[in-house]
C-alpha positions as MATLAB code, in Angstrom:
seq = 'MGATSQSRAEPRRVGFIGLGKMGAPMARRLLAAGYRVVAHDIRPEAVAEARNAGADSGDSPAAIAPLADAVITMLPDARAVEQAVYGEGGLGEALAAGQVLLEMTSSHPGTTRRVAADLGRKGVRVLDCPV';
ca = [
      12.032   -1.509   18.226;
      12.455   -1.877   14.316;
      10.908   -3.950   11.712;
      13.973   -6.276   11.805;
      13.531   -6.865   15.614;
       9.807   -7.887   15.065;
      10.256   -9.970   12.234;
      13.273  -11.877   14.172;
      10.563  -12.255   17.148;
       8.013  -13.500   14.930;
       9.343  -15.656   12.019;
       8.150  -15.123    8.691;
       6.059  -17.841    6.824;
       7.515  -19.076    3.632;
       6.036  -21.408    1.169;
       8.096  -23.200   -0.931;
       7.206  -25.413   -4.044;
       9.853  -27.598   -5.575;
      12.216  -29.451   -3.463;
      14.185  -30.839   -5.735;
      18.417  -30.324   -6.232;
      18.136  -26.924   -5.706;
      14.752  -26.491   -3.933;
      15.406  -28.742   -0.727;
      18.798  -27.108    0.250;
      17.190  -23.748    0.026;
      14.185  -24.692    2.230;
      16.611  -26.110    4.712;
      18.438  -23.007    4.672;
      15.442  -21.053    5.270;
      14.457  -23.641    8.289;
      18.125  -23.123    9.680;
      17.519  -19.263    9.378;
      14.548  -19.569   11.780;
      11.893  -19.129    9.069;
       8.667  -21.124    8.984;
       8.674  -23.267    5.866;
       5.388  -24.659    4.463;
       6.598  -27.138    1.821;
       4.898  -28.738   -1.277;
       6.326  -30.983   -4.080;
       4.908  -33.488   -6.605;
       7.044  -36.076   -5.126;
       5.771  -37.409   -1.555;
       9.352  -38.292   -0.592;
      10.570  -35.014   -1.210;
       7.774  -33.368    0.987;
       8.498  -36.195    3.789;
      12.519  -35.043    3.797;
      11.260  -31.284    4.179;
       9.181  -32.244    7.137;
      11.971  -34.322    8.630;
      13.847  -31.276    8.674;
      11.166  -29.281   10.373;
       8.765  -27.903    7.538;
       5.312  -28.033    7.465;
       3.437  -29.315    4.155;
       0.609  -28.865    2.110;
      -1.118  -31.368   -0.458;
      -1.160  -28.537   -3.223;
       0.235  -25.022   -4.017;
      -3.187  -23.953   -3.089;
      -2.940  -25.450    0.363;
       0.044  -23.621    1.128;
      -0.730  -20.221   -0.312;
      -2.742  -19.171    2.928;
      -0.115  -20.533    5.464;
       2.675  -18.282    3.890;
       3.318  -14.484    3.743;
       5.583  -15.291    0.710;
       5.713  -18.120   -1.733;
       8.750  -19.344   -3.543;
       8.735  -21.533   -6.694;
      11.783  -23.540   -7.668;
      10.670  -25.580  -10.703;
      12.236  -27.136  -13.547;
      10.698  -25.278  -16.451;
       7.712  -22.697  -17.319;
       5.435  -25.897  -17.894;
       6.042  -26.707  -13.951;
       5.111  -23.227  -13.080;
       2.294  -22.679  -15.271;
       0.852  -26.112  -13.464;
       1.780  -24.421   -9.950;
      -0.049  -21.111  -10.749;
      -3.011  -22.064  -13.165;
      -3.433  -25.880  -12.612;
      -5.994  -27.320  -10.174;
      -4.997  -26.534   -6.649;
      -2.986  -24.062   -8.297;
      -1.479  -20.776   -6.632;
      -3.600  -18.476   -8.919;
      -6.791  -19.379   -6.863;
      -5.309  -19.090   -3.562;
      -2.817  -16.202   -3.439;
      -4.474  -13.003   -1.919;
      -3.508   -9.389   -2.205;
      -0.364   -8.491   -0.120;
       1.246  -11.656   -0.767;
       4.274  -12.217   -2.650;
       5.415  -14.908   -5.172;
       9.297  -15.145   -5.505;
       9.595  -17.283   -9.079;
      13.057  -18.737   -8.966;
      12.686  -21.095  -11.650;
      14.868  -20.456  -15.039;
      11.484  -20.065  -16.687;
      10.325  -18.551  -20.196;
      10.183  -14.865  -19.682;
       6.579  -14.783  -21.401;
       5.360  -16.883  -18.602;
       6.798  -15.026  -15.787;
       5.222  -11.766  -17.097;
       1.727  -13.395  -17.475;
       2.018  -15.012  -14.245;
       2.964  -11.208  -12.681;
       0.240   -9.794  -14.866;
      -2.432  -12.167  -13.612;
      -1.482  -12.135  -10.007;
      -0.874   -8.601   -9.877;
      -4.347   -8.053  -10.830;
      -5.244   -9.468   -7.372;
      -2.712   -7.537   -5.710;
      -0.183  -10.108   -5.347;
       3.421   -8.792   -5.939;
       5.619  -11.318   -8.186;
       9.432  -11.250   -8.103;
      11.088  -12.889  -10.804;
      14.371  -14.181   -9.475;
      15.936  -17.008  -11.629;
      18.506  -19.119  -10.494;
];
């Protein structure tokens, strides 16, 4: 069988950081499509809602990174992206070669390029997908 059949048999694991007005519905759609979602947000009530919808959660971006094949960030601005990647408990210390970061924040291009370069040196692929 092809890769599509295998991926349906074993749902991919997606980390999701940022469960606000756009992120929460996106995470729910991933769950509805059969993906395993591991969520994080700075607001405990947003994480509780994601857990009620079927997601797992982590206390920090770094905590969800090893539990996911790919991590999506849907954050309000470049500063939030920098905190999620470079801050204490950030993705920068936890993502490993072969993982993918989908940066969906409408961020500053320079921030995205720096994140891509820094994580790229570790073998992490970064996709700029602003919404």
